[in-house]
Short mmCIF file of C-alpha atoms in Angstrom, two decimals:
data_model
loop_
_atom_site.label_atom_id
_atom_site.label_comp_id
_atom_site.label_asym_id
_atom_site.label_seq_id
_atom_site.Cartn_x
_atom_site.Cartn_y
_atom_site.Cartn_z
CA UNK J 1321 49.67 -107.86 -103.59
CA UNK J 1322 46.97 -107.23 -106.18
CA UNK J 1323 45.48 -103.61 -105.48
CA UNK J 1324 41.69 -105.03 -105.48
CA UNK J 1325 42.19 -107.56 -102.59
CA UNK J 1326 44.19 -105.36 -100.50
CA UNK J 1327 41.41 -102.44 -100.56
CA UNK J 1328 39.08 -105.00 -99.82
CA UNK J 1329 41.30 -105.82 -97.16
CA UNK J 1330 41.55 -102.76 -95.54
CA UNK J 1331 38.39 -101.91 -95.58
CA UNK J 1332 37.26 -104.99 -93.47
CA UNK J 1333 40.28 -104.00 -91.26
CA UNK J 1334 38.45 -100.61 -90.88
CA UNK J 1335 35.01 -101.97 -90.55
CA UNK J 1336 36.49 -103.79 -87.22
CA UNK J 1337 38.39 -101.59 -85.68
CA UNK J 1338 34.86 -99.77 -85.07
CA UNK J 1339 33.16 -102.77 -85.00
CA UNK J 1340 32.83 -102.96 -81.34
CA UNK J 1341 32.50 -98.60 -80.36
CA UNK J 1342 32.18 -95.66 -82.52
CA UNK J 1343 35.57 -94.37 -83.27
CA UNK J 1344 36.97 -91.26 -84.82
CA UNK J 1345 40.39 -91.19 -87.54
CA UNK J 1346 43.20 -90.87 -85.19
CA UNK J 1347 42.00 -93.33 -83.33
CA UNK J 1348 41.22 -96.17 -86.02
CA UNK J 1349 44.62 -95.30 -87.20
CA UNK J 1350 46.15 -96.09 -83.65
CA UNK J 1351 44.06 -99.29 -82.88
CA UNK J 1352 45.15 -100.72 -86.19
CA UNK J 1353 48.65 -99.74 -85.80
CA UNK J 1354 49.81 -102.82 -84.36
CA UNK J 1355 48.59 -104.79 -87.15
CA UNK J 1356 49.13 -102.75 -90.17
CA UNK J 1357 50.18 -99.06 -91.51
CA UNK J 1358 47.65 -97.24 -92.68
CA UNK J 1359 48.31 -93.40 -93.70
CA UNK J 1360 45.35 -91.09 -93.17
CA UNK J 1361 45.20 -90.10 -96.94
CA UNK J 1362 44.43 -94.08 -97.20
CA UNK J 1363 41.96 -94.03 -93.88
CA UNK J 1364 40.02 -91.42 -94.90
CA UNK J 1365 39.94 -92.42 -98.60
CA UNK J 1366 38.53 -95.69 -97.17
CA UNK J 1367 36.19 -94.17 -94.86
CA UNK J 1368 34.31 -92.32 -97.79
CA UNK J 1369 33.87 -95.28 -99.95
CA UNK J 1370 32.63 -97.46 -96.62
CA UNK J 1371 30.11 -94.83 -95.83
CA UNK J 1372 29.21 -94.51 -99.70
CA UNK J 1373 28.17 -97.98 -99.64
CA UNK J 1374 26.42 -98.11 -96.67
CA UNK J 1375 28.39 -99.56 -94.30
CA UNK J 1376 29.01 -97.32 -91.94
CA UNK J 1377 27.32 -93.62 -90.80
CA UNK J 1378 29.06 -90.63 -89.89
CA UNK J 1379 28.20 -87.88 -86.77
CA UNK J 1380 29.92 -85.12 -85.30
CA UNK J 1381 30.75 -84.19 -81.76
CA UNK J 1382 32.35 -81.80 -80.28
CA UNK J 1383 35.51 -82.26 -78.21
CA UNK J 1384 37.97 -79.88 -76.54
CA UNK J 1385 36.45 -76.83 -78.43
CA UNK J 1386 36.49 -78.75 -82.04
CA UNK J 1387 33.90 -80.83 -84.16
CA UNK J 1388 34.90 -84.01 -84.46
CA UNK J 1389 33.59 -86.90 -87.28
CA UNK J 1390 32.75 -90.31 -85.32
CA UNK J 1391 32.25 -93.33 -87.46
CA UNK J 1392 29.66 -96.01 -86.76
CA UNK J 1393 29.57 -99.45 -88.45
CA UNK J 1394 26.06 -100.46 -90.24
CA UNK J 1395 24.68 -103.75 -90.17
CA UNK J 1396 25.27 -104.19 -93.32
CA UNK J 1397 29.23 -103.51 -92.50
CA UNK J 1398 28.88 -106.29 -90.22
CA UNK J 1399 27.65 -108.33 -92.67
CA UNK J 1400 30.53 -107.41 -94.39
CA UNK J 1401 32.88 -108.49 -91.53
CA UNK J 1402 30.95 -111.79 -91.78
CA UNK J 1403 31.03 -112.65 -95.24
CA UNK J 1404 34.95 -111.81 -94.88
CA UNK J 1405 34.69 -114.22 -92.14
CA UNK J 1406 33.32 -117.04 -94.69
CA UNK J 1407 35.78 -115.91 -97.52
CA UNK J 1408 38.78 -116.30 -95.61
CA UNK J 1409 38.47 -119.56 -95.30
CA UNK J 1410 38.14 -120.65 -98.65
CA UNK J 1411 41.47 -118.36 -99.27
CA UNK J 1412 42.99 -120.56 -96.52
CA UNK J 1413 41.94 -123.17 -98.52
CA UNK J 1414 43.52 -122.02 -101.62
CA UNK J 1415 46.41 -121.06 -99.69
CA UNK J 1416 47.11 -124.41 -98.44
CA UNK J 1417 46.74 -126.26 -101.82
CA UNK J 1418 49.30 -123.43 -103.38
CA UNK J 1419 51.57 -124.11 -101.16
CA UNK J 1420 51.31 -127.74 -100.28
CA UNK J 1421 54.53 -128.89 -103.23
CA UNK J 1422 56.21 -126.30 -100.21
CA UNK J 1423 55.90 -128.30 -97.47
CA UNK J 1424 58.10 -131.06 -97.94
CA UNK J 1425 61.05 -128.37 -99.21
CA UNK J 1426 61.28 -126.08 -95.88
#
């Protein structure tokens, strides 16, 4: 898979796994688990770009005696999610006309 779409990928996959409460690494990692490996050198890799651009804030609390980062989608991260939303289907699109020669062969 080309390198560009699969970041892009992953970071809408990380924009909704806190899309809904504010989450902390371990946690992202386990919510996306059943849907796709993700190492933390990648999560946390991905978490600094997505809070580079804006789409998401960081905070610390504490929690059994340790400071722990919490991650909070933006709007404009939701806009993100959107826009993926509207993308997806012209890839689906794409997708089908790609493989339509297929359809008769399987």
């Amino acid at each position: 898979m080309d390198i560009q779409l699969k970041r892009g990928l992953l970071e809408v996959c990380v924009l909704a796994a806190i899309k809904n409460e504010d989450s902390y690494g371990y946690k992202i990692i386990k919510d996306m688990k059943p849907y796709i490996e993700l190492s933390e050198s990648t999560l946390y890799t991905i978490l600094k770009r997505l809070e580079a651009s804006e789409m998401l804030t960081v905070y610390s609390m504490e929690h059994g005696g340790r400071l722990r980062k919490y991650y909070r989608i933006t709007d404009l991260g939701r806009r993100r999610i959107e826009d993926f939303r509207q993308e997806w289907k012209e890839m689906l699109a794409i997708y089908r006309f790609v493989t339509k020669e297929d359809e008769g062969n399987e």
